[in-house]
PDB file of C-alpha atoms and ligand atoms in Angstrom:
ATOM      1  CA  MET A   1      -5.413  22.285  -8.161  1.00 37.00           C
ATOM      2  CA  LYS A   2      -2.848  24.966  -7.472  1.00 39.00           C
ATOM      3  CA  ARG A   3       0.155  24.887  -9.776  1.00 40.00           C
ATOM      4  CA  ARG A   4       2.709  25.458  -7.015  1.00 37.00           C
ATOM      5  CA  GLU A   5       1.260  22.598  -4.975  1.00 39.00           C
ATOM      6  CA  PHE A   6       1.284  20.417  -8.079  1.00 40.00           C
ATOM      7  CA  LEU A   7       4.970  21.102  -8.803  1.00 38.00           C
ATOM      8  CA  LEU A   8       6.002  20.648  -5.198  1.00 35.00           C
ATOM      9  CA  ASN A   9       4.216  17.337  -4.827  1.00 40.00           C
ATOM     10  CA  SER A  10       5.554  16.067  -8.149  1.00 42.00           C
ATOM     11  CA  ALA A  11       9.089  16.842  -7.006  1.00 37.00           C
ATOM     12  CA  LEU A  12       8.526  15.200  -3.623  1.00 37.00           C
ATOM     13  CA  LEU A  13       7.038  12.089  -5.158  1.00 42.00           C
ATOM     14  CA  GLY A  14      10.149  11.749  -7.275  1.00 43.00           C
ATOM     15  CA  ALA A  15      12.686  11.376  -4.493  1.00 41.00           C
ATOM     16  CA  SER A  16      11.394  11.212  -0.948  1.00 44.00           C
ATOM     17  CA  THR A  17       9.310   8.077  -1.396  1.00 48.00           C
ATOM     18  CA  MET A  18      12.314   6.073  -2.620  1.00 50.00           C
ATOM     19  CA  LEU A  19      14.466   3.918  -0.377  1.00 53.00           C
ATOM     20  CA  PRO A  20      18.246   4.491  -0.759  1.00 55.00           C
ATOM     21  CA  ILE A  21      18.648   1.271  -2.758  1.00 54.00           C
ATOM     22  CA  GLU A  22      15.815   2.284  -5.092  1.00 50.00           C
ATOM     23  CA  ARG A  23      17.344   5.720  -5.520  1.00 53.00           C
ATOM     24  CA  LEU A  24      20.632   4.080  -6.500  1.00 55.00           C
ATOM     25  CA  ALA A  25      18.870   1.742  -8.941  1.00 51.00           C
ATOM     26  CA  SER A  26      16.974   4.650 -10.499  1.00 53.00           C
ATOM     27  CA  LEU A  27      20.299   6.244 -11.480  1.00 56.00           C
ATOM     28  CA  PHE A  28      20.957   3.343 -13.821  1.00 57.00           C
ATOM     29  CA  GLN A  29      17.419   2.955 -15.070  1.00 67.00           C
ATOM     30  CA  THR A  30      16.511   4.168 -18.535  1.00 81.00           C
ATOM     31  CA  PRO A  31      13.277   6.157 -18.667  1.00 92.00           C
ATOM     32  CA  PHE A  32      12.425   4.308 -21.924  1.00 96.00           C
ATOM     33  CA  THR A  33      10.568   0.973 -21.902  1.00 96.00           C
ATOM     34  CA  THR A  34       9.665  -0.947 -25.067  1.00 97.00           C
ATOM     35  CA  LEU A  35       6.326  -2.780 -24.984  1.00 97.00           C
ATOM     36  CA  ARG A  36       5.660  -4.317 -28.412  1.00 97.00           C
ATOM     37  CA  ARG A  37       6.690  -3.773 -32.053  1.00 97.00           C
ATOM     38  CA  ASN A  38       8.842  -0.655 -31.404  1.00 97.00           C
ATOM     39  CA  VAL A  39       6.097   0.997 -29.348  1.00 98.00           C
ATOM     40  CA  GLY A  40       6.865   1.907 -25.763  1.00 98.00           C
ATOM     41  CA  PHE A  41       6.624   4.543 -23.055  1.00 98.00           C
ATOM     42  CA  PHE A  42       8.791   7.181 -21.388  1.00 97.00           C
ATOM     43  CA  THR A  43       8.503   8.322 -17.783  1.00 94.00           C
ATOM     44  CA  GLY A  44       9.859  11.702 -16.746  1.00 89.00           C
ATOM     45  CA  ARG A  45       7.692  14.249 -14.990  1.00 90.00           C
ATOM     46  CA  GLY A  46       3.958  14.480 -15.750  1.00 91.00           C
ATOM     47  CA  GLY A  47       1.747  12.283 -17.901  1.00 95.00           C
ATOM     48  CA  THR A  48       3.400   9.196 -19.378  1.00 97.00           C
ATOM     49  CA  ILE A  49       4.704   9.714 -22.940  1.00 98.00           C
ATOM     50  CA  GLY A  50       4.015   6.943 -25.473  1.00 98.00           C
ATOM     51  CA  TRP A  51       6.219   6.513 -28.536  1.00 98.00           C
ATOM     52  CA  LEU A  52       6.766   4.628 -31.790  1.00 98.00           C
ATOM     53  CA  ALA A  53      10.304   4.680 -33.190  1.00 98.00           C
ATOM     54  CA  THR A  54      11.472   2.766 -36.276  1.00 98.00           C
ATOM     55  CA  LYS A  55      13.742   3.413 -39.271  1.00 97.00           C
ATOM     56  CA  ASN A  56      10.845   5.052 -41.127  1.00 96.00           C
ATOM     57  CA  SER A  57       8.507   6.347 -38.417  1.00 98.00           C
ATOM     58  CA  LEU A  58       8.552   8.432 -35.256  1.00 98.00           C
ATOM     59  CA  VAL A  59       5.556   9.343 -33.096  1.00 98.00           C
ATOM     60  CA  ALA A  60       5.254  10.709 -29.555  1.00 98.00           C
ATOM     61  CA  VAL A  61       2.056  10.749 -27.505  1.00 98.00           C
ATOM     62  CA  ASP A  62       1.996  13.702 -25.063  1.00 98.00           C
ATOM     63  CA  SER A  63       4.865  16.009 -24.169  1.00 98.00           C
ATOM     64  CA  GLN A  64       5.055  16.415 -20.352  1.00 96.00           C
ATOM     65  CA  PHE A  65       7.061  19.527 -19.358  1.00 96.00           C
ATOM     66  CA  PRO A  66       9.907  21.228 -21.290  1.00 95.00           C
ATOM     67  CA  ASN A  67      12.786  19.615 -19.336  1.00 95.00           C
ATOM     68  CA  SER A  68      11.570  16.039 -19.532  1.00 95.00           C
ATOM     69  CA  ALA A  69      10.331  16.599 -23.108  1.00 97.00           C
ATOM     70  CA  GLN A  70      13.920  17.426 -24.084  1.00 97.00           C
ATOM     71  CA  THR A  71      15.204  14.251 -22.386  1.00 96.00           C
ATOM     72  CA  CYS A  72      12.538  12.263 -24.222  1.00 97.00           C
ATOM     73  CA  LEU A  73      13.285  13.845 -27.597  1.00 97.00           C
ATOM     74  CA  ASP A  74      17.040  13.281 -27.177  1.00 96.00           C
ATOM     75  CA  GLY A  75      16.411   9.606 -26.390  1.00 97.00           C
ATOM     76  CA  LEU A  76      14.061   9.152 -29.346  1.00 97.00           C
ATOM     77  CA  LYS A  77      16.665  10.696 -31.677  1.00 97.00           C
ATOM     78  CA  GLU A  78      19.065   7.967 -30.566  1.00 96.00           C
ATOM     79  CA  LYS A  79      16.508   5.341 -31.617  1.00 97.00           C
ATOM     80  CA  THR A  80      15.967   6.666 -35.162  1.00 97.00           C
ATOM     81  CA  ASP A  81      17.164   9.321 -37.629  1.00 97.00           C
ATOM     82  CA  HIS A  82      13.601   9.764 -38.901  1.00 97.00           C
ATOM     83  CA  ILE A  83      11.917  13.125 -38.430  1.00 96.00           C
ATOM     84  CA  MET A  84       8.907  13.041 -36.099  1.00 98.00           C
ATOM     85  CA  ASP A  85       5.724  12.323 -38.088  1.00 98.00           C
ATOM     86  CA  PHE A  86       3.312  13.260 -35.317  1.00 98.00           C
ATOM     87  CA  LEU A  87       3.187  14.498 -31.764  1.00 98.00           C
ATOM     88  CA  VAL A  88      -0.222  13.578 -30.321  1.00 98.00           C
ATOM     89  CA  ASN A  89      -1.805  15.433 -27.392  1.00 98.00           C
ATOM     90  CA  THR A  90      -4.262  13.089 -25.628  1.00 98.00           C
ATOM     91  CA  HIS A  91      -5.921  16.160 -24.028  1.00 98.00           C
ATOM     92  CA  HIS A  92      -5.092  19.761 -23.091  1.00 98.00           C
ATOM     93  CA  HIS A  93      -3.705  19.524 -19.530  1.00 97.00           C
ATOM     94  CA  GLY A  94      -0.338  21.148 -18.865  1.00 96.00           C
ATOM     95  CA  ASP A  95       1.432  17.971 -17.754  1.00 96.00           C
ATOM     96  CA  HIS A  96       0.662  16.550 -21.254  1.00 98.00           C
ATOM     97  CA  THR A  97       1.176  19.680 -23.426  1.00 98.00           C
ATOM     98  CA  ALA A  98       3.710  21.986 -21.732  1.00 97.00           C
ATOM     99  CA  GLY A  99       6.532  20.185 -23.585  1.00 97.00           C
ATOM    100  CA  ASN A 100       4.959  20.956 -27.000  1.00 98.00           C
ATOM    101  CA  PRO A 101       7.418  23.840 -27.682  1.00 98.00           C
ATOM    102  CA  VAL A 102      10.310  21.335 -27.443  1.00 97.00           C
ATOM    103  CA  PHE A 103       8.777  19.067 -30.105  1.00 97.00           C
ATOM    104  CA  GLU A 104       7.567  21.965 -32.297  1.00 95.00           C
ATOM    105  CA  GLY A 105       9.736  22.253 -35.391  1.00 91.00           C
ATOM    106  CA  PHE A 106      10.831  18.614 -35.101  1.00 96.00           C
ATOM    107  CA  ALA A 107       7.346  17.100 -35.341  1.00 98.00           C
ATOM    108  CA  LYS A 108       5.688  17.613 -38.732  1.00 98.00           C
ATOM    109  CA  HIS A 109       2.287  17.934 -37.050  1.00 98.00           C
ATOM    110  CA  ILE A 110       0.758  18.090 -33.597  1.00 98.00           C
ATOM    111  CA  VAL A 111      -2.578  16.269 -33.626  1.00 98.00           C
ATOM    112  CA  ALA A 112      -5.390  16.349 -31.043  1.00 98.00           C
ATOM    113  CA  HIS A 113      -9.167  16.335 -30.713  1.00 98.00           C
ATOM    114  CA  GLN A 114     -10.789  19.525 -32.047  1.00 98.00           C
ATOM    115  CA  ASN A 115     -11.736  20.761 -28.549  1.00 98.00           C
ATOM    116  CA  VAL A 116      -8.134  20.645 -27.271  1.00 98.00           C
ATOM    117  CA  PRO A 117      -6.722  23.977 -28.567  1.00 98.00           C
ATOM    118  CA  GLY A 118      -9.659  25.954 -27.134  1.00 98.00           C
ATOM    119  CA  LEU A 119      -9.554  24.207 -23.752  1.00 98.00           C
ATOM    120  CA  GLN A 120      -5.774  24.621 -23.614  1.00 98.00           C
ATOM    121  CA  LYS A 121      -6.043  28.363 -24.301  1.00 98.00           C
ATOM    122  CA  LYS A 122      -8.785  28.811 -21.704  1.00 97.00           C
ATOM    123  CA  ALA A 123      -6.746  26.946 -19.056  1.00 97.00           C
ATOM    124  CA  ALA A 124      -3.621  28.983 -19.888  1.00 97.00           C
ATOM    125  CA  GLU A 125      -5.555  32.264 -19.631  1.00 97.00           C
ATOM    126  CA  ARG A 126      -6.529  31.400 -16.077  1.00 95.00           C
ATOM    127  CA  ARG A 127      -2.821  31.245 -15.210  1.00 94.00           C
ATOM    128  CA  GLY A 128      -1.848  34.523 -16.838  1.00 95.00           C
ATOM    129  CA  GLN A 129      -0.202  36.004 -19.899  1.00 95.00           C
ATOM    130  CA  GLU A 130       3.164  34.301 -19.363  1.00 94.00           C
ATOM    131  CA  THR A 131       1.503  30.865 -19.566  1.00 94.00           C
ATOM    132  CA  VAL A 132      -0.570  31.941 -22.577  1.00 96.00           C
ATOM    133  CA  ASP A 133       2.637  32.963 -24.402  1.00 95.00           C
ATOM    134  CA  GLN A 134       4.211  29.540 -23.734  1.00 95.00           C
ATOM    135  CA  GLN A 135       1.451  27.529 -25.412  1.00 97.00           C
ATOM    136  CA  VAL A 136       1.978  25.584 -28.619  1.00 98.00           C
ATOM    137  CA  TYR A 137      -1.255  24.174 -30.061  1.00 98.00           C
ATOM    138  CA  ALA A 138      -2.189  21.219 -32.256  1.00 98.00           C
ATOM    139  CA  ASP A 139      -2.242  22.169 -35.959  1.00 98.00           C
ATOM    140  CA  LEU A 140      -4.228  19.054 -36.981  1.00 98.00           C
ATOM    141  CA  THR A 141      -7.535  18.266 -35.264  1.00 98.00           C
ATOM    142  CA  TYR A 142     -10.413  15.810 -35.753  1.00 98.00           C
ATOM    143  CA  SER A 143     -13.943  15.247 -34.421  1.00 98.00           C
ATOM    144  CA  ASP A 144     -14.798  11.508 -34.014  1.00 98.00           C
ATOM    145  CA  SER A 145     -11.841   9.518 -35.295  1.00 98.00           C
ATOM    146  CA  TRP A 146      -8.618   9.994 -37.236  1.00 98.00           C
ATOM    147  CA  SER A 147      -6.232   7.460 -38.721  1.00 98.00           C
ATOM    148  CA  GLN A 148      -2.897   7.638 -40.498  1.00 98.00           C
ATOM    149  CA  THR A 149      -0.310   5.183 -41.800  1.00 98.00           C
ATOM    150  CA  VAL A 150       3.073   5.859 -40.183  1.00 98.00           C
ATOM    151  CA  GLY A 151       5.875   3.679 -41.544  1.00 97.00           C
ATOM    152  CA  ASP A 152       4.534   0.134 -41.186  1.00 96.00           C
ATOM    153  CA  GLU A 153       2.200   1.063 -38.319  1.00 98.00           C
ATOM    154  CA  THR A 154      -1.347   2.471 -38.290  1.00 98.00           C
ATOM    155  CA  LEU A 155      -1.949   5.264 -35.809  1.00 98.00           C
ATOM    156  CA  LYS A 156      -5.583   5.810 -34.861  1.00 98.00           C
ATOM    157  CA  LEU A 157      -7.212   8.385 -32.580  1.00 98.00           C
ATOM    158  CA  MET A 158     -10.756   7.990 -31.244  1.00 98.00           C
ATOM    159  CA  HIS A 159     -12.963  10.409 -29.310  1.00 98.00           C
ATOM    160  CA  PHE A 160     -16.050   9.134 -27.473  1.00 98.00           C
ATOM    161  CA  GLY A 161     -17.396  12.377 -25.999  1.00 98.00           C
ATOM    162  CA  PRO A 162     -16.628  14.145 -22.698  1.00 98.00           C
ATOM    163  CA  ALA A 163     -14.843  12.095 -20.014  1.00 98.00           C
ATOM    164  CA  HIS A 164     -11.690  13.247 -18.117  1.00 98.00           C
ATOM    165  CA  THR A 165     -11.996  16.524 -20.099  1.00 98.00           C
ATOM    166  CA  GLY A 166     -14.051  17.668 -23.064  1.00 98.00           C
ATOM    167  CA  GLY A 167     -11.340  16.681 -25.570  1.00 98.00           C
ATOM    168  CA  ASP A 168      -9.853  13.258 -24.762  1.00 98.00           C
ATOM    169  CA  SER A 169      -8.375  10.917 -27.360  1.00 98.00           C
ATOM    170  CA  VAL A 170      -7.802   7.172 -27.123  1.00 98.00           C
ATOM    171  CA  VAL A 171      -4.593   6.643 -29.124  1.00 98.00           C
ATOM    172  CA  VAL A 172      -4.160   3.248 -30.784  1.00 98.00           C
ATOM    173  CA  PHE A 173      -1.056   1.765 -32.406  1.00 98.00           C
ATOM    174  CA  GLU A 174      -3.102  -0.844 -34.272  1.00 98.00           C
ATOM    175  CA  LYS A 175      -0.435  -3.307 -35.414  1.00 98.00           C
ATOM    176  CA  ALA A 176       1.488  -3.217 -32.149  1.00 98.00           C
ATOM    177  CA  ASN A 177      -1.871  -3.502 -30.367  1.00 98.00           C
ATOM    178  CA  VAL A 178      -0.817  -0.871 -27.820  1.00 98.00           C
ATOM    179  CA  VAL A 179      -3.234   1.831 -26.621  1.00 98.00           C
ATOM    180  CA  HIS A 180      -2.384   5.124 -24.893  1.00 98.00           C
ATOM    181  CA  MET A 181      -5.304   6.210 -22.697  1.00 98.00           C
ATOM    182  CA  GLY A 182      -3.956   9.598 -21.588  1.00 98.00           C
ATOM    183  CA  ASP A 183      -5.676  10.523 -18.311  1.00 98.00           C
ATOM    184  CA  LEU A 184      -8.773   8.473 -19.077  1.00 98.00           C
ATOM    185  CA  VAL A 185      -7.117   6.044 -16.664  1.00 98.00           C
ATOM    186  CA  PHE A 186      -5.234   6.962 -13.503  1.00 96.00           C
ATOM    187  CA  ASN A 187      -4.349   3.355 -12.659  1.00 96.00           C
ATOM    188  CA  ARG A 188      -5.737   2.561  -9.169  1.00 96.00           C
ATOM    189  CA  ALA A 189      -5.489   6.242  -8.210  1.00 95.00           C
ATOM    190  CA  TYR A 190      -8.147   8.926  -7.690  1.00 96.00           C
ATOM    191  CA  PRO A 191      -8.392  10.715 -11.029  1.00 96.00           C
ATOM    192  CA  TYR A 192      -8.521  14.413 -11.741  1.00 96.00           C
ATOM    193  CA  ILE A 193     -12.069  15.114 -12.948  1.00 97.00           C
ATOM    194  CA  ASP A 194     -11.885  18.417 -14.840  1.00 97.00           C
ATOM    195  CA  THR A 195     -15.434  19.650 -14.384  1.00 96.00           C
ATOM    196  CA  GLY A 196     -14.506  23.142 -15.634  1.00 95.00           C
ATOM    197  CA  GLY A 197     -12.744  21.622 -18.663  1.00 97.00           C
ATOM    198  CA  GLY A 198     -15.790  19.708 -19.873  1.00 97.00           C
ATOM    199  CA  ALA A 199     -15.478  16.417 -17.930  1.00 98.00           C
ATOM    200  CA  ASN A 200     -18.472  14.089 -17.671  1.00 98.00           C
ATOM    201  CA  ILE A 201     -18.361  11.083 -15.343  1.00 98.00           C
ATOM    202  CA  ALA A 202     -21.445   9.291 -16.706  1.00 98.00           C
ATOM    203  CA  ASN A 203     -20.090   9.325 -20.254  1.00 98.00           C
ATOM    204  CA  TRP A 204     -16.586   8.495 -18.983  1.00 98.00           C
ATOM    205  CA  ILE A 205     -17.930   5.198 -17.558  1.00 98.00           C
ATOM    206  CA  ASP A 206     -19.525   4.307 -20.916  1.00 98.00           C
ATOM    207  CA  MET A 207     -16.588   5.320 -23.099  1.00 98.00           C
ATOM    208  CA  LEU A 208     -14.125   3.196 -21.110  1.00 98.00           C
ATOM    209  CA  ARG A 209     -16.359   0.136 -21.605  1.00 98.00           C
ATOM    210  CA  LYS A 210     -16.851   0.946 -25.291  1.00 97.00           C
ATOM    211  CA  THR A 211     -13.060   1.246 -25.705  1.00 98.00           C
ATOM    212  CA  THR A 212     -12.379  -2.196 -24.230  1.00 98.00           C
ATOM    213  CA  GLU A 213     -15.158  -3.710 -26.346  1.00 97.00           C
ATOM    214  CA  GLU A 214     -13.857  -2.196 -29.590  1.00 96.00           C
ATOM    215  CA  LEU A 215     -10.200  -3.074 -29.069  1.00 98.00           C
ATOM    216  CA  PRO A 216      -8.600  -6.535 -28.981  1.00 98.00           C
ATOM    217  CA  ASN A 217      -8.724  -8.362 -25.631  1.00 98.00           C
ATOM    218  CA  ASP A 218      -4.936  -8.647 -25.457  1.00 98.00           C
ATOM    219  CA  ALA A 219      -4.202  -4.944 -26.076  1.00 98.00           C
ATOM    220  CA  ILE A 220      -1.541  -3.402 -23.827  1.00 98.00           C
ATOM    221  CA  TYR A 221      -2.706  -0.117 -22.286  1.00 98.00           C
ATOM    222  CA  ILE A 222      -0.516   2.851 -21.290  1.00 98.00           C
ATOM    223  CA  PHE A 223      -1.974   5.133 -18.593  1.00 98.00           C
ATOM    224  CA  GLY A 224      -1.266   8.824 -17.987  1.00 97.00           C
ATOM    225  CA  HIS A 225      -0.711   8.198 -14.280  1.00 95.00           C
ATOM    226  CA  GLY A 226      -0.862   5.309 -11.838  1.00 93.00           C
ATOM    227  CA  ASN A 227      -0.049   4.317  -8.287  1.00 90.00           C
ATOM    228  CA  ALA A 228       3.417   2.898  -7.622  1.00 88.00           C
ATOM    229  CA  GLU A 229       2.198  -0.626  -6.935  1.00 90.00           C
ATOM    230  CA  PHE A 230       0.051  -1.036 -10.066  1.00 93.00           C
ATOM    231  CA  GLY A 231       2.151   1.032 -12.444  1.00 93.00           C
ATOM    232  CA  ILE A 232       1.354   2.957 -15.601  1.00 95.00           C
ATOM    233  CA  THR A 233       0.704   0.098 -18.008  1.00 97.00           C
ATOM    234  CA  GLY A 234      -1.872  -2.659 -17.854  1.00 97.00           C
ATOM    235  CA  SER A 235      -4.636  -4.587 -19.526  1.00 98.00           C
ATOM    236  CA  LYS A 236      -8.317  -4.286 -20.354  1.00 98.00           C
ATOM    237  CA  ASP A 237      -9.083  -5.375 -16.757  1.00 98.00           C
ATOM    238  CA  ASP A 238      -7.421  -2.244 -15.354  1.00 98.00           C
ATOM    239  CA  VAL A 239      -9.533  -0.061 -17.658  1.00 98.00           C
ATOM    240  CA  ILE A 240     -12.679  -1.849 -16.440  1.00 98.00           C
ATOM    241  CA  VAL A 241     -11.647  -1.273 -12.800  1.00 98.00           C
ATOM    242  CA  LYS A 242     -11.502   2.481 -13.505  1.00 98.00           C
ATOM    243  CA  SER A 243     -14.932   2.353 -15.130  1.00 98.00           C
ATOM    244  CA  ASN A 244     -16.326   0.432 -12.137  1.00 98.00           C
ATOM    245  CA  PHE A 245     -14.773   2.957  -9.740  1.00 98.00           C
ATOM    246  CA  LEU A 246     -16.433   5.871 -11.546  1.00 98.00           C
ATOM    247  CA  GLU A 247     -19.753   4.029 -11.539  1.00 98.00           C
ATOM    248  CA  ALA A 248     -19.490   3.349  -7.780  1.00 98.00           C
ATOM    249  CA  LEU A 249     -18.559   7.021  -7.259  1.00 98.00           C
ATOM    250  CA  LEU A 250     -21.733   8.233  -8.979  1.00 98.00           C
ATOM    251  CA  GLU A 251     -23.897   5.645  -7.185  1.00 98.00           C
ATOM    252  CA  TYR A 252     -22.501   6.491  -3.751  1.00 98.00           C
ATOM    253  CA  THR A 253     -22.976  10.217  -4.332  1.00 98.00           C
ATOM    254  CA  GLN A 254     -26.515   9.818  -5.688  1.00 98.00           C
ATOM    255  CA  GLU A 255     -27.501   7.673  -2.683  1.00 98.00           C
ATOM    256  CA  GLY A 256     -26.244  10.399  -0.345  1.00 98.00           C
ATOM    257  CA  ILE A 257     -28.221  13.061  -2.207  1.00 98.00           C
ATOM    258  CA  ASP A 258     -31.366  10.891  -2.198  1.00 98.00           C
ATOM    259  CA  ALA A 259     -31.003  10.299   1.558  1.00 98.00           C
ATOM    260  CA  GLY A 260     -30.960  14.061   2.122  1.00 97.00           C
ATOM    261  CA  LYS A 261     -27.373  14.124   3.437  1.00 97.00           C
ATOM    262  CA  SER A 262     -25.385  17.368   3.363  1.00 96.00           C
ATOM    263  CA  LYS A 263     -22.604  17.731   0.800  1.00 95.00           C
ATOM    264  CA  GLU A 264     -20.036  17.794   3.628  1.00 95.00           C
ATOM    265  CA  GLU A 265     -21.381  14.527   4.994  1.00 97.00           C
ATOM    266  CA  ILE A 266     -21.190  12.875   1.568  1.00 97.00           C
ATOM    267  CA  LEU A 267     -17.609  14.117   1.065  1.00 96.00           C
ATOM    268  CA  SER A 268     -16.375  12.852   4.429  1.00 95.00           C
ATOM    269  CA  ILE A 269     -15.639   9.173   3.631  1.00 95.00           C
ATOM    270  CA  GLU A 270     -12.021   7.939   3.462  1.00 91.00           C
ATOM    271  CA  VAL A 271     -12.420   5.091   0.950  1.00 94.00           C
ATOM    272  CA  LEU A 272     -15.019   3.934  -1.516  1.00 96.00           C
ATOM    273  CA  GLU A 273     -16.079   0.367  -0.717  1.00 95.00           C
ATOM    274  CA  GLY A 274     -14.513  -2.117  -3.116  1.00 96.00           C
ATOM    275  CA  PHE A 275     -11.755   0.299  -4.154  1.00 96.00           C
ATOM    276  CA  GLU A 276      -9.483   0.207  -1.115  1.00 94.00           C
ATOM    277  CA  ASP A 277      -6.361  -0.193  -3.299  1.00 93.00           C
ATOM    278  CA  PHE A 278      -6.885   3.246  -4.885  1.00 94.00           C
ATOM    279  CA  ASN A 279      -4.580   5.953  -3.568  1.00 88.00           C
ATOM    280  CA  ALA A 280      -4.100   9.669  -3.982  1.00 80.00           C
ATOM    281  CA  PRO A 281      -1.601  10.373  -6.782  1.00 72.00           C
ATOM    282  CA  GLY A 282      -0.528  13.696  -5.239  1.00 71.00           C
ATOM    283  CA  TRP A 283      -1.271  17.341  -6.142  1.00 67.00           C
ATOM    284  CA  GLY A 284      -4.373  17.548  -4.005  1.00 69.00           C
ATOM    285  CA  LEU A 285      -6.247  14.704  -5.723  1.00 81.00           C
ATOM    286  CA  LYS A 286      -8.282  12.944  -3.068  1.00 91.00           C
ATOM    287  CA  LEU A 287     -11.444  10.894  -3.008  1.00 95.00           C
ATOM    288  CA  SER A 288     -13.316  13.924  -1.636  1.00 95.00           C
ATOM    289  CA  ALA A 289     -12.419  15.897  -4.788  1.00 95.00           C
ATOM    290  CA  ASN A 290     -13.846  13.051  -6.902  1.00 97.00           C
ATOM    291  CA  ILE A 291     -17.060  12.988  -4.861  1.00 98.00           C
ATOM    292  CA  GLU A 292     -17.350  16.755  -5.173  1.00 97.00           C
ATOM    293  CA  ALA A 293     -17.094  16.481  -8.982  1.00 97.00           C
ATOM    294  CA  ALA A 294     -19.771  13.763  -8.930  1.00 98.00           C
ATOM    295  CA  TYR A 295     -21.959  15.963  -6.714  1.00 98.00           C
ATOM    296  CA  ILE A 296     -21.647  18.890  -9.130  1.00 97.00           C
ATOM    297  CA  GLU A 297     -22.494  16.652 -12.099  1.00 98.00           C
ATOM    298  CA  LEU A 298     -25.494  15.033 -10.377  1.00 98.00           C
ATOM    299  CA  THR A 299     -26.979  18.286  -9.077  1.00 96.00           C
ATOM    300  CA  ALA A 300     -26.494  20.309 -12.295  1.00 92.00           C
ATOM    301  CA  ASP A 301     -29.687  21.456 -14.024  1.00 77.00           C
TER     302      ASP A 301
HETATM  303 ZN1  LIG B   1      -5.227  15.316 -17.399  1.00 64.84          ZN
END
């Protein structure tokens, strides 16, 4: 994914797809939505931010980009006078961590899986010194799970091995029964599979199922990204659909390899059967990119 293409498409998605009446309505819409027990989400630009805001607690999950991070922080400060207990990074990607400098100094700690700082640094180095200099990293990391009482809520992070990247966290607000999945779920959209950043599709399928089995059936899930029709929140069923999609992706690709088809031939399909409602979320993410990632994983030594 090229950064310029990413920024351009993000900007285009924001305005050009809206009808005039929707554009007018969006002017009056707050980017903050409350889900349950003072836990909600914020939409700006980049991966959805989750939050908890009460008289004695403040948490943000992911930080988008500096501009929208500032809008988010300003809005959260209107909800509570409490200092921010934690900023969580669900994984290292720029559309979830580039706003970290805005929260730094206001959040007591930035917490993430132990692989995140290294992956973040490596990704920044590929973009050059200017990007490296802009990075703010988690100062608290964990390996398998981490839990902390925040006000009258319990915040829990779980890592189930490589999936979307090599350092993903499932972030649970236990009492509110709200779960932030980061980019482990692009709701009904072709996901970014970060092969170079430690992704693993086979384990991704398993960890999504394990997550839904471990958490209550009526949990509300927040997703990093989603298509306009299905949105960026959902239920256990939406998480299972993503797991089923990834399973079908591996099966389809393996069948092509077994039949002796060329890579180009395998990549050439428009839709994966049974997943016709999936769309491309922008920034070059297409089904062919997903199949290519599956092909790399299946043909690796
Ligand atoms: Zn991501």
